[in-house]
Amino acid sequence: MPCIAEVAVERRKALRFDYSIPEEWREAAQVGVRVAIPLQGKTAKGVIVALKESSQFENLLPITELLSPTSELSAAQWRLAGWMARYYATPLELVLRLFIPAPIRQDVKSRKGKEETLLLEADFFQSLPKTLNPEQKACLDHIKASLQSEKFKVHLIHGITGSGKTEIYLQAIEEARRLGKAALFLVPEISLTSQTLERIRARFQEPVALLHHRRSLGERNAAWRKLASGEISIAIGARSALFAPIPRLGVIILDEEHDSSYKQSEEAPCYHARSVAIMRAHMESATVLLGSATPSLESRYNAEIGKYQLHSLTRRASSATLPTIQIVDMKAAHLRNGGFTHFSDHLLKAIESRIKKGEQTLLFLNRRGHHRLGLCRECQTAIQCPHCDLSLTFHKGEEQLRCHLCGFERSANEYCPSCGSRGTIQCKGFGTEHVERSLHAVFPEVRTLRMDRDTTRKKESHEELFQQFRAHKADVLIGTQMIAKGFHFPSVTLVGILHADASLQIPDFRSSEFLFQLLIQVSGRAGRADLPGEVILQTFLPEHPVILLGKNQDYDAFYTREMEERKLFGYPPFTHLIKCLFSSKKSEKALEAAEWTWRKIQELSTPALQILPVGPSGHPKIKDLFRFQFLIKAKERKECERVSLFLSSLSFPDAYIKVDVDPSSLW
Ligand code: ADP
Ligand code: ZN
Ligand code: ZN
């Protein structure tokens, strides 16, 4: 019987040590059991990740306590964790934190908040399934066949906004439940999803577990226990819900599968929920539904080569028609205005007519790639964050300058750090606040609401703002990315897209894809009920191919064009990327670690791997850490295996390494 346990310690850093198992626990100390162990003279907690007969170390300390009677992970979860560790080149102990969050972390902070309801109780009035149109029915029939066959399969539902994808998800869940199977419904961001939650609640006469990161650990554990025991069989949540124990899993749904929130880029493991969902379903013979109006190129490509089954929904399910989209050239508007303006005359007239008719307008500001800088009038220097390599953003309301990378704040009324003048710092550039004030300058009576990172810092604020707007407390809602997502407002008949091309200024292989998705998603917000919608797209690049394809809502043409570029430059889905990022308080330490690793990989790897040179990363400094990176490109995923294994074993005394497999950007 094995008498030694390898224990992954619950720490932020990857730590794994051998301990001896006292005689009386040899039976109970299984893989996955949580234990207390002595570590550096104190007691620590950890999880047994392997059992063995011997160790390369001598005089092992014994485990001091068994903290859980059986494994914390089911066999299925265990397999998934193992796969993630290998695929994402991450030590298993870091992957396990997703499955077994350590109670020491965060709990104290989150308990203070008011207890949220754990479950969505079934509604008294049940909403009945709709009779599907032929496109929806064909799609659902295939999904039902997959569910019944109990074989792994991925369905990609490419359907324009309002084409009835959600209705298909609901009926797929219903079928899974009829077969005695459980369902997991993933959404990009739970706070932007209340309409979908409502629809699920109203459809099913059974409780639904709502899983998200704002829950306290106690609440989450309770929800997980009920799912594990089968007491609850429908779960909805953001990407972390993927790690919930759900026996007899029949279907995993990823709504808005292209959304970048599905990708964890901040800390290891840098996983993509889509990839993990598909692997989980594969291991548990479940069905996956990926839905989007603008599928990611990766998914669309997988459908093309037959890995996924593609279903196209080309009509809006209810009678609403797609909006018309007009492009306005802002170069001309600026000339007429004699300088910068947010609004073309055309857009102003359109807004005015909506105000008169009592209809509503969304103004969407594409701020990616843009900043409202704090600029000194005296010396013309933009005020930098002292901790990051980034200019501070000006927040007019509070007269504050804030760093969007690390949160550093300072008053805008202080001295200019560069020339020492006082009171010379002013706002340059624009943001939602500026748009709002400019609009009030034109229409003093207009009622506006603003939705961005500043106005939605509080927990419930998205929902409150949306409700106010739906209750017609404002004529115009001005917002960033957030208003592009799933919500719909019946009386919005006009959508204005300001500075549409801003994101093209970011040199990244996904910039075009991001912009195209955004244009389609934003346009989808107009005219969903019985009123026809109009979209006005303002840009400096009216001839840009992506803008034109967005105007025509032509996904297939966009896909063809973009795939040619990706192929030409060797980007996904034609290659697999691994981004290795090194950071340190000392610039030279980060660089040394990067170069050392680069050389080692060069020795290890086959000619099939292309290892790009080391360079400073897109943000060369964040939170006082200097950052260097390099990129590995592989034709086949298999060729990365040895390198991944090597990368997951690395640590440096004075630098951090972060491995990002399938990075969402090169930055
Ligand atoms: P999507 O998820 O693709 O945006 P939804 O499922 O939300 O689309 O459908 C858009 C609207 O059309 C919703 O109000 C929905 O209730 C309605 N709807 C969906 N399918 C049907 C159908 N077969 N018959 C009538 N109305 C439908
Ligand atoms: Zn900063
Ligand atoms: Zn100055």
XYZ file of C-alpha atoms and ligand atoms in Angstrom:
696
model
C 0.000 0.000 0.000
C 1.376 3.429 -0.888
C 2.663 5.230 2.167
C 3.726 8.522 0.623
C 1.490 11.273 -0.654
C 2.394 14.054 -3.019
C 0.533 17.108 -1.781
C -0.233 20.266 -3.758
C -0.150 23.129 -1.288
C -2.923 25.729 -1.382
C -0.853 28.774 -2.215
C -0.764 31.306 -4.996
C 2.496 29.810 -6.166
C 2.799 26.271 -7.429
C 4.180 24.145 -4.574
C 4.182 20.388 -4.299
C 5.853 18.246 -1.627
C 6.008 14.629 -0.484
C 4.615 13.634 2.933
C 4.398 10.304 4.656
C 0.948 8.934 5.403
C 0.488 7.748 8.988
C -0.476 4.070 9.283
C -4.112 4.611 10.296
C -4.945 6.820 7.275
C -3.415 4.723 4.533
C -6.819 3.567 3.344
C -8.581 6.915 3.560
C -5.820 9.078 2.115
C -6.877 8.911 -1.515
C -5.973 11.185 -4.384
C -8.119 14.309 -4.149
C -8.455 14.288 -0.364
C -7.699 17.597 1.363
C -5.117 17.390 4.102
C -3.344 19.497 6.695
C 0.441 19.366 6.498
C 3.389 20.913 8.263
C 5.164 23.497 6.130
C 8.008 25.735 7.261
C 7.084 25.290 10.904
C 3.413 26.114 10.357
C 0.335 24.167 9.355
C -0.747 24.486 5.742
C -3.507 22.886 3.707
C -3.279 21.009 0.483
C -4.668 18.287 -1.730
C -3.210 14.858 -2.378
C -2.381 14.722 -6.069
C -0.545 11.389 -6.210
C 0.267 8.363 -4.050
C 3.525 6.455 -4.196
C 5.654 3.818 -2.514
C 8.873 5.770 -2.355
C 10.224 9.279 -2.532
C 13.517 10.757 -3.651
C 13.560 12.691 -0.392
C 14.347 11.377 3.071
C 12.875 12.034 6.503
C 9.468 13.020 5.193
C 7.136 14.786 7.579
C 3.772 13.116 8.152
C 0.387 14.440 7.102
C -1.215 15.898 10.238
C -4.907 15.633 9.432
C -7.368 14.466 6.782
C -9.745 17.338 6.071
C -12.208 15.646 3.757
C -13.517 12.075 4.010
C -13.263 11.397 0.267
C -11.823 12.996 -2.846
C -12.872 16.596 -3.404
C -12.960 15.925 -7.125
C -15.016 13.417 -9.032
C -13.183 11.131 -11.422
C -14.451 13.274 -14.294
C -13.219 16.501 -12.723
C -9.907 14.880 -12.020
C -9.430 13.915 -15.644
C -10.370 17.404 -16.799
C -7.885 18.984 -14.389
C -5.134 16.701 -15.655
C -5.872 17.629 -19.233
C -5.879 21.344 -18.415
C -2.529 21.097 -16.677
C -0.997 19.485 -19.746
C -2.711 21.600 -22.382
C -2.252 24.939 -20.649
C 1.314 24.174 -19.533
C 0.386 24.867 -15.924
C 1.354 22.964 -12.764
C -1.553 20.809 -11.646
C -1.655 22.540 -8.277
C -2.628 25.809 -9.947
C -5.318 24.104 -12.016
C -6.767 22.496 -8.893
C -7.470 25.924 -7.438
C -10.309 26.231 -9.941
C -11.851 22.983 -8.747
C -11.078 23.339 -5.034
C -10.855 27.000 -4.157
C -8.959 27.466 -0.919
C -11.250 28.847 1.791
C -8.537 31.191 3.022
C -8.732 33.236 -0.113
C -11.318 36.026 -0.474
C -13.887 34.475 1.769
C -13.718 37.089 4.495
C -14.219 39.892 2.024
C -17.138 38.387 0.145
C -19.050 37.280 3.267
C -19.566 40.895 4.241
C -21.886 41.533 1.312
C -25.523 40.665 1.631
C -26.425 37.058 0.994
C -27.602 36.654 -2.531
C -30.217 34.139 -3.443
C -28.519 30.923 -4.271
C -31.119 29.620 -6.604
C -33.472 30.883 -9.181
C -36.747 29.440 -8.007
C -39.154 28.321 -10.673
C -41.633 30.960 -11.714
C -45.282 30.528 -10.906
C -46.276 31.258 -14.481
C -44.475 28.939 -16.776
C -43.558 30.175 -20.251
C -44.270 27.497 -22.806
C -41.896 26.379 -25.535
C -42.491 28.184 -28.830
C -43.347 26.380 -32.026
C -40.100 26.463 -33.924
C -39.692 27.727 -37.466
C -38.193 25.272 -39.993
C -34.594 26.463 -39.516
C -34.856 26.250 -35.744
C -36.543 22.872 -35.932
C -33.899 21.349 -38.196
C -31.247 22.554 -35.776
C -33.020 21.268 -32.679
C -33.678 17.874 -34.307
C -29.957 17.357 -34.789
C -29.261 18.423 -31.230
C -31.882 16.045 -29.893
C -30.347 13.214 -31.891
C -26.943 13.967 -30.317
C -28.421 14.052 -26.843
C -30.201 10.760 -27.367
C -27.147 9.047 -28.837
C -25.095 9.985 -25.745
C -22.126 10.567 -28.015
C -19.903 13.618 -27.866
C -20.733 16.214 -30.496
C -20.350 19.959 -31.020
C -23.028 22.040 -32.746
C -22.247 25.552 -33.894
C -25.395 27.644 -34.147
C -24.662 30.621 -36.345
C -27.759 32.747 -36.084
C -28.328 36.450 -36.533
C -29.438 38.390 -33.452
C -33.034 37.561 -32.679
C -33.078 34.427 -34.818
C -34.172 32.300 -31.883
C -30.941 30.749 -30.614
C -31.973 31.113 -26.989
C -35.250 29.362 -27.733
C -33.227 26.445 -29.118
C -31.012 26.362 -26.021
C -34.103 26.210 -23.814
C -35.630 23.354 -25.765
C -32.299 21.510 -25.790
C -32.144 21.788 -21.997
C -35.699 20.503 -21.863
C -34.732 17.479 -23.931
C -31.700 16.820 -21.736
C -33.927 16.941 -18.647
C -36.436 14.603 -20.288
C -33.551 12.145 -20.761
C -32.608 12.519 -17.107
C -29.480 14.525 -17.927
C -28.127 17.739 -16.486
C -27.415 20.991 -18.342
C -24.750 23.654 -17.968
C -25.441 27.044 -19.554
C -22.459 29.377 -19.863
C -22.729 33.099 -20.500
C -19.884 35.589 -20.963
C -20.803 37.815 -18.023
C -23.489 37.019 -15.524
C -24.217 40.656 -14.719
C -25.226 41.306 -18.317
C -27.470 38.288 -18.535
C -30.556 38.972 -16.462
C -32.883 38.650 -19.467
C -31.621 35.162 -20.227
C -31.854 34.233 -16.541
C -35.464 35.375 -16.508
C -36.279 33.239 -19.519
C -34.726 30.134 -17.989
C -36.495 30.706 -14.718
C -39.807 31.141 -16.456
C -39.401 28.031 -18.588
C -38.383 25.338 -16.141
C -40.391 24.145 -13.198
C -37.275 23.285 -11.260
C -34.594 25.262 -9.434
C -31.561 26.497 -11.337
C -28.152 27.027 -9.725
C -26.636 30.397 -10.453
C -22.846 30.226 -10.288
C -20.584 33.216 -10.406
C -17.467 34.614 -8.889
C -19.217 37.140 -6.688
C -20.625 34.360 -4.560
C -18.998 33.651 -1.248
C -17.246 30.363 -0.974
C -19.922 29.033 1.366
C -22.667 29.819 -1.125
C -20.702 28.321 -3.926
C -19.988 25.158 -2.011
C -23.674 24.789 -1.232
C -24.574 25.145 -4.904
C -21.860 22.681 -5.915
C -23.060 20.137 -3.344
C -26.602 20.309 -4.658
C -25.361 19.871 -8.208
C -23.071 17.001 -7.219
C -25.881 15.186 -5.449
C -28.213 15.636 -8.394
C -30.664 17.702 -6.359
C -30.222 20.461 -8.941
C -29.628 19.636 -12.587
C -29.519 22.979 -14.367
C -26.621 25.361 -13.766
C -25.981 28.726 -15.310
C -22.843 30.748 -14.864
C -19.762 32.453 -16.226
C -16.679 30.525 -17.291
C -15.784 29.284 -13.791
C -19.030 27.289 -13.683
C -17.267 24.807 -15.959
C -15.513 23.325 -12.960
C -18.674 22.479 -11.044
C -19.268 18.817 -10.294
C -22.259 17.886 -12.439
C -22.952 14.182 -12.783
C -24.831 12.923 -15.857
C -24.011 16.040 -17.815
C -25.987 16.006 -21.056
C -25.395 19.391 -22.609
C -23.047 22.366 -22.249
C -24.186 25.592 -23.898
C -21.884 28.538 -24.629
C -23.951 31.550 -25.548
C -22.057 34.253 -27.506
C -19.250 31.776 -28.001
C -17.022 34.396 -29.648
C -16.969 36.607 -26.552
C -13.528 37.405 -25.196
C -14.697 37.083 -21.565
C -14.545 33.325 -22.031
C -10.792 33.564 -22.052
C -8.851 33.827 -18.821
C -5.750 35.861 -19.588
C -4.848 37.241 -16.173
C -3.454 34.234 -14.340
C -2.531 30.616 -14.872
C -4.113 28.494 -16.098
C -4.900 30.865 -18.985
C -7.765 28.742 -20.236
C -10.485 29.312 -22.797
C -13.926 28.209 -21.620
C -14.812 26.996 -25.109
C -11.868 24.616 -25.286
C -12.409 23.356 -21.744
C -16.150 22.905 -22.324
C -15.471 20.876 -25.424
C -12.908 18.714 -23.652
C -15.240 18.193 -20.703
C -18.078 17.202 -23.005
C -15.745 14.881 -24.876
C -14.761 13.155 -21.640
C -18.361 12.866 -20.483
C -19.962 12.045 -23.857
C -22.042 15.187 -23.781
C -23.360 17.561 -26.433
C -21.983 21.088 -26.848
C -23.928 24.007 -28.296
C -21.918 27.028 -29.390
C -24.105 29.950 -30.367
C -23.297 33.320 -31.901
C -24.289 35.856 -34.514
C -20.582 36.218 -35.279
C -18.811 32.924 -34.553
C -15.119 33.109 -33.768
C -12.998 32.263 -36.790
C -11.713 29.203 -34.923
C -15.194 27.787 -34.450
C -16.373 28.599 -37.939
C -13.247 26.937 -39.293
C -13.843 23.842 -37.172
C -17.313 23.647 -38.681
C -15.844 23.933 -42.155
C -13.453 21.040 -41.616
C -16.221 18.914 -40.140
C -15.253 18.948 -36.476
C -18.429 20.791 -35.530
C -21.845 20.629 -37.132
C -22.925 24.013 -38.464
C -26.514 25.287 -38.273
C -27.441 28.599 -39.825
C -30.381 30.655 -38.669
C -30.883 33.375 -41.218
C -34.217 34.889 -40.202
C -35.354 36.760 -37.168
C -37.771 34.561 -35.245
C -40.209 37.308 -34.429
C -41.400 39.615 -37.164
C -38.692 42.263 -36.638
C -36.458 42.908 -39.622
C -32.759 43.634 -39.526
C -31.878 47.321 -39.320
C -30.473 49.323 -42.207
C -26.912 50.502 -41.678
C -25.489 53.734 -43.054
C -21.857 54.775 -43.064
C -21.031 58.409 -42.379
C -17.576 59.706 -43.277
C -16.367 61.741 -40.322
C -13.596 63.444 -42.279
C -16.287 65.452 -44.027
C -18.103 66.131 -40.753
C -14.896 67.459 -39.186
C -14.226 69.702 -42.143
C -17.713 71.172 -41.942
C -17.431 71.574 -38.192
C -14.004 73.144 -38.464
C -12.577 70.640 -35.976
C -13.321 67.657 -33.821
C -16.907 66.590 -33.232
C -18.550 63.421 -31.926
C -21.620 63.790 -34.089
C -22.312 64.104 -37.772
C -25.313 66.253 -38.748
C -26.972 63.128 -39.993
C -26.730 61.456 -36.594
C -27.927 64.582 -34.778
C -31.010 64.803 -36.982
C -31.744 61.144 -36.433
C -31.435 61.526 -32.632
C -33.667 64.585 -32.703
C -36.387 62.780 -34.615
C -36.291 59.905 -32.065
C -36.621 62.319 -29.160
C -39.650 63.877 -30.843
C -41.287 60.504 -31.519
C -40.595 59.200 -28.034
C -38.331 56.446 -29.323
C -34.936 55.617 -27.868
C -31.336 55.819 -29.055
C -28.206 53.881 -28.155
C -24.896 55.621 -28.655
C -22.055 53.205 -28.689
C -18.537 54.443 -28.174
C -15.762 52.172 -29.306
C -13.097 53.185 -26.857
C -10.686 50.377 -27.421
C -7.473 51.974 -28.494
C -8.529 55.379 -27.241
C -7.864 57.282 -24.084
C -8.939 60.485 -22.508
C -5.532 61.658 -21.497
C -4.570 64.098 -18.835
C -2.404 66.504 -20.808
C -0.380 69.397 -19.403
C -1.158 72.667 -21.152
C 2.290 74.043 -20.328
C 4.596 71.283 -21.489
C 2.213 69.185 -23.624
C 3.167 66.001 -21.751
C 0.610 63.273 -21.096
C 0.634 62.310 -17.419
C 1.926 58.767 -17.006
C 1.110 56.171 -14.359
C 4.161 55.959 -12.097
C 3.741 52.154 -11.934
C 2.810 51.244 -15.488
C 3.876 52.171 -18.949
C 0.595 53.872 -19.724
C -0.894 57.339 -19.718
C -3.487 58.036 -17.064
C -7.120 58.427 -18.030
C -8.939 61.621 -17.158
C -12.195 61.329 -15.227
C -13.919 64.643 -15.489
C -16.622 64.175 -12.864
C -14.156 63.609 -10.042
C -11.266 65.598 -11.529
C -9.184 62.478 -11.127
C -6.550 60.799 -13.230
C -6.727 57.030 -13.066
C -4.625 54.155 -14.412
C -6.752 51.554 -16.165
C -4.124 48.885 -15.697
C -3.392 49.108 -11.963
C -6.003 51.473 -10.518
C -3.537 54.180 -9.424
C -5.264 57.536 -8.858
C -4.204 61.103 -8.432
C -5.935 64.445 -8.535
C -5.956 66.352 -11.795
C -5.495 69.612 -9.889
C -1.998 68.834 -8.663
C 1.350 69.791 -10.137
C 2.356 68.462 -13.513
C 5.045 65.884 -12.674
C 6.932 66.856 -15.765
C 7.227 70.674 -15.649
C 5.882 71.420 -12.175
C 3.154 73.849 -13.263
C 0.003 73.785 -11.194
C -3.564 73.536 -12.515
C -2.433 73.026 -16.083
C -3.631 69.451 -16.517
C -6.610 69.187 -18.809
C -8.583 66.491 -20.518
C -7.630 65.512 -24.026
C -9.437 62.931 -26.105
C -12.890 61.672 -25.360
C -14.934 59.147 -23.515
C -18.571 58.487 -22.717
C -18.634 61.461 -20.330
C -17.468 63.774 -23.068
C -20.027 62.399 -25.491
C -22.746 62.941 -22.909
C -21.777 66.560 -22.303
C -21.466 67.283 -26.016
C -24.916 65.872 -26.580
C -26.372 68.076 -23.848
C -24.714 71.053 -25.486
C -26.745 70.354 -28.643
C -29.983 69.224 -26.997
C -30.202 70.820 -23.532
C -33.420 68.930 -22.770
C -32.224 65.446 -23.685
C -32.343 62.823 -20.926
C -29.295 60.581 -20.977
C -27.919 57.559 -19.148
C -24.328 56.503 -19.282
C -22.984 52.995 -18.969
C -19.282 52.328 -18.710
C -16.725 51.038 -16.272
C -17.205 54.062 -14.024
C -20.968 54.003 -13.733
C -21.148 50.249 -13.199
C -18.608 49.719 -10.471
C -21.307 48.749 -8.011
C -22.687 45.228 -8.142
C -26.249 45.780 -9.265
C -25.637 48.874 -11.309
C -25.859 47.264 -14.776
C -29.270 45.961 -13.994
C -30.454 49.250 -12.503
C -29.293 51.242 -15.508
C -30.897 48.817 -17.918
C -34.157 48.919 -16.015
C -34.219 52.697 -15.953
C -33.630 52.790 -19.670
C -36.276 50.183 -20.378
C -38.714 52.169 -18.245
C -37.961 55.072 -20.593
C -36.301 57.229 -17.955
C -33.922 58.437 -20.673
C -33.950 59.125 -24.398
C -30.364 58.145 -25.039
C -28.138 55.470 -23.511
C -24.450 56.130 -24.040
C -22.077 53.282 -23.424
C -19.042 51.199 -24.226
C -18.680 47.489 -25.067
C -21.191 46.638 -22.345
C -24.211 47.870 -24.262
C -23.225 45.723 -27.231
C -24.035 42.514 -25.399
C -27.248 40.489 -25.282
C -29.694 43.095 -24.008
C -32.597 44.284 -26.016
C -34.796 47.298 -25.599
C -38.049 47.274 -27.521
C -38.210 51.019 -28.144
C -34.665 51.521 -29.398
C -34.910 52.362 -33.074
C -31.604 54.140 -33.552
C -28.075 53.013 -32.838
C -25.177 55.399 -33.388
C -21.671 53.952 -33.511
C -19.074 56.612 -32.739
C -15.433 56.220 -33.756
C -16.125 52.791 -35.220
C -12.581 52.300 -36.419
C -10.764 53.005 -33.135
C -9.895 49.376 -32.485
C -8.157 49.010 -35.828
C -5.361 51.129 -34.378
C -4.332 48.268 -32.118
C -1.817 46.164 -33.995
C -3.118 42.712 -33.216
C -4.151 39.775 -35.331
C -7.643 39.815 -33.843
C -8.363 43.538 -34.310
C -10.448 43.078 -37.456
C -12.377 40.192 -35.999
C -13.077 42.182 -32.862
C -14.344 45.166 -34.835
C -16.525 43.076 -37.124
C -18.130 41.270 -34.191
C -18.723 44.551 -32.459
C -20.408 46.154 -35.467
C -22.744 43.197 -35.862
C -23.531 42.931 -32.149
C -24.195 46.643 -31.776
C -26.346 46.770 -34.879
C -28.359 43.882 -33.491
C -29.569 46.179 -30.702
C -31.719 48.232 -33.069
C -35.327 47.535 -33.942
C -36.086 44.233 -32.335
C -39.799 44.737 -31.820
C -42.355 46.054 -34.261
C -40.439 49.265 -34.961
C -37.810 49.164 -37.717
C -34.261 50.020 -36.717
C -31.613 52.320 -38.136
C -27.884 52.174 -37.511
C -25.522 55.068 -38.227
C -21.890 54.112 -38.310
C -19.448 57.012 -38.075
C -15.886 56.425 -39.182
C -12.756 57.994 -40.595
C -12.216 54.915 -42.733
C -15.452 54.608 -44.716
C -13.712 52.485 -47.339
C -12.114 50.051 -44.912
C -13.062 46.486 -45.908
C -14.048 45.459 -42.375
C -16.307 48.513 -42.022
C -17.951 47.766 -45.361
C -18.450 44.096 -44.518
C -19.896 45.133 -41.166
C -22.293 47.485 -42.902
C -23.456 44.672 -45.162
C -23.648 42.264 -42.222
C -21.817 39.835 -44.453
C -20.244 37.288 -42.143
C -19.281 34.833 -44.869
C -17.398 37.435 -46.876
C -15.677 38.614 -43.738
C -14.758 35.066 -42.833
C -13.263 34.378 -46.269
C -11.255 37.597 -46.304
C -9.976 37.280 -42.772
C -9.033 33.620 -43.175
C -6.852 34.521 -46.142
C -4.973 37.017 -44.005
C -4.598 34.624 -41.122
C -3.235 32.009 -43.468
C -0.842 34.428 -45.093
C 0.601 35.608 -41.786
C 0.424 32.252 -40.030
C -2.098 33.064 -37.319
C -4.812 30.906 -35.717
C -6.711 28.863 -36.726
C -3.874 27.918 -39.087
C -1.299 27.874 -36.318
C -1.291 27.339 -32.574
C 0.209 30.068 -30.446
C 1.818 30.030 -27.033
C 2.722 33.355 -25.471
C 5.397 33.246 -22.767
C 5.443 36.338 -20.614
C 8.130 37.161 -18.055
C 7.822 39.917 -15.516
C 9.954 41.259 -12.731
C 10.532 44.358 -10.640
C 13.919 44.539 -12.311
C 13.818 44.911 -16.050
C 17.026 42.942 -16.611
C 15.763 39.979 -14.544
C 12.636 39.684 -16.670
C 14.724 39.880 -19.809
C 17.233 37.304 -18.530
C 14.486 34.812 -17.662
C 12.891 35.323 -21.066
C 16.147 34.834 -22.925
C 17.175 31.817 -20.879
C 13.825 30.141 -21.552
C 13.979 31.109 -25.203
C 17.366 29.388 -25.597
C 16.225 26.256 -23.769
C 13.173 25.928 -25.972
C 15.301 26.413 -29.036
C 17.348 23.382 -27.931
C 14.275 21.305 -27.099
C 12.104 21.970 -30.038
C 11.677 20.549 -33.491
C 12.033 22.617 -36.656
C 8.235 22.541 -36.873
C 8.072 25.072 -34.054
C 8.711 28.679 -34.843
C 10.062 30.590 -31.858
C 9.783 34.342 -32.317
C 12.315 36.704 -30.803
C 12.096 38.056 -27.252
C 10.779 41.602 -27.000
C 9.025 43.930 -24.567
C 5.330 43.042 -24.304
C 2.479 45.268 -25.562
C 2.263 46.860 -22.128
C 5.975 46.842 -21.195
C 5.290 47.746 -17.567
C 2.299 47.066 -15.311
C 2.131 47.539 -11.537
C 5.859 48.159 -11.272
C 6.649 44.940 -13.105
C 8.628 45.061 -16.326
C 7.402 42.644 -18.946
C 9.098 40.764 -21.767
C 7.618 38.074 -23.926
C 8.061 35.786 -26.860
C 5.709 33.791 -28.990
C 5.816 30.170 -30.087
C 4.003 29.198 -33.257
C 3.229 25.608 -34.161
C 1.521 24.074 -37.161
C 0.175 21.192 -35.130
C -0.850 21.285 -31.518
C 0.956 17.986 -30.872
C 4.303 19.605 -31.558
C 3.888 21.805 -28.475
C 3.646 18.940 -26.001
C 7.275 18.720 -25.001
C 7.629 22.466 -24.818
C 4.454 22.730 -22.712
C 5.769 20.183 -20.254
C 9.018 22.072 -19.991
C 7.266 25.431 -19.545
C 5.024 24.111 -16.779
C 8.071 23.079 -14.763
C 9.712 26.510 -14.804
C 10.097 28.955 -11.981
C 12.578 31.769 -11.394
C 13.790 33.236 -8.105
C 13.296 36.861 -9.190
C 10.905 36.765 -12.119
C 7.417 35.458 -12.822
C 6.553 33.428 -15.855
C 3.067 33.290 -17.330
C 2.316 30.878 -20.114
C -0.700 31.767 -22.237
C -1.716 28.974 -24.575
C -4.034 30.127 -27.394
C -3.697 33.771 -26.307
C -6.541 36.076 -27.260
C -4.130 38.779 -28.270
C -0.438 39.232 -28.812
C -0.316 42.038 -26.259
P -31.461 35.011 -30.158
O -31.066 34.236 -28.922
O -30.983 34.353 -31.427
O -31.115 36.459 -30.115
P -34.141 34.645 -29.156
O -34.242 33.197 -28.850
O -33.923 35.568 -28.031
O -33.023 34.909 -30.285
O -35.428 35.063 -29.974
C -35.760 36.413 -30.299
C -37.227 36.655 -29.983
O -38.031 35.822 -30.806
C -37.590 36.316 -28.557
O -38.523 37.242 -28.098
C -38.195 34.939 -28.653
O -39.126 34.690 -27.632
C -38.851 34.961 -30.015
N -38.867 33.647 -30.646
C -37.873 32.755 -30.719
N -38.248 31.664 -31.417
C -39.513 31.874 -31.777
C -40.488 31.114 -32.526
N -40.203 29.921 -33.031
N -41.703 31.655 -32.705
C -42.010 32.869 -32.213
N -41.162 33.631 -31.517
C -39.921 33.161 -31.293
Zn -0.789 51.888 -13.379
Zn 3.721 70.185 -17.617
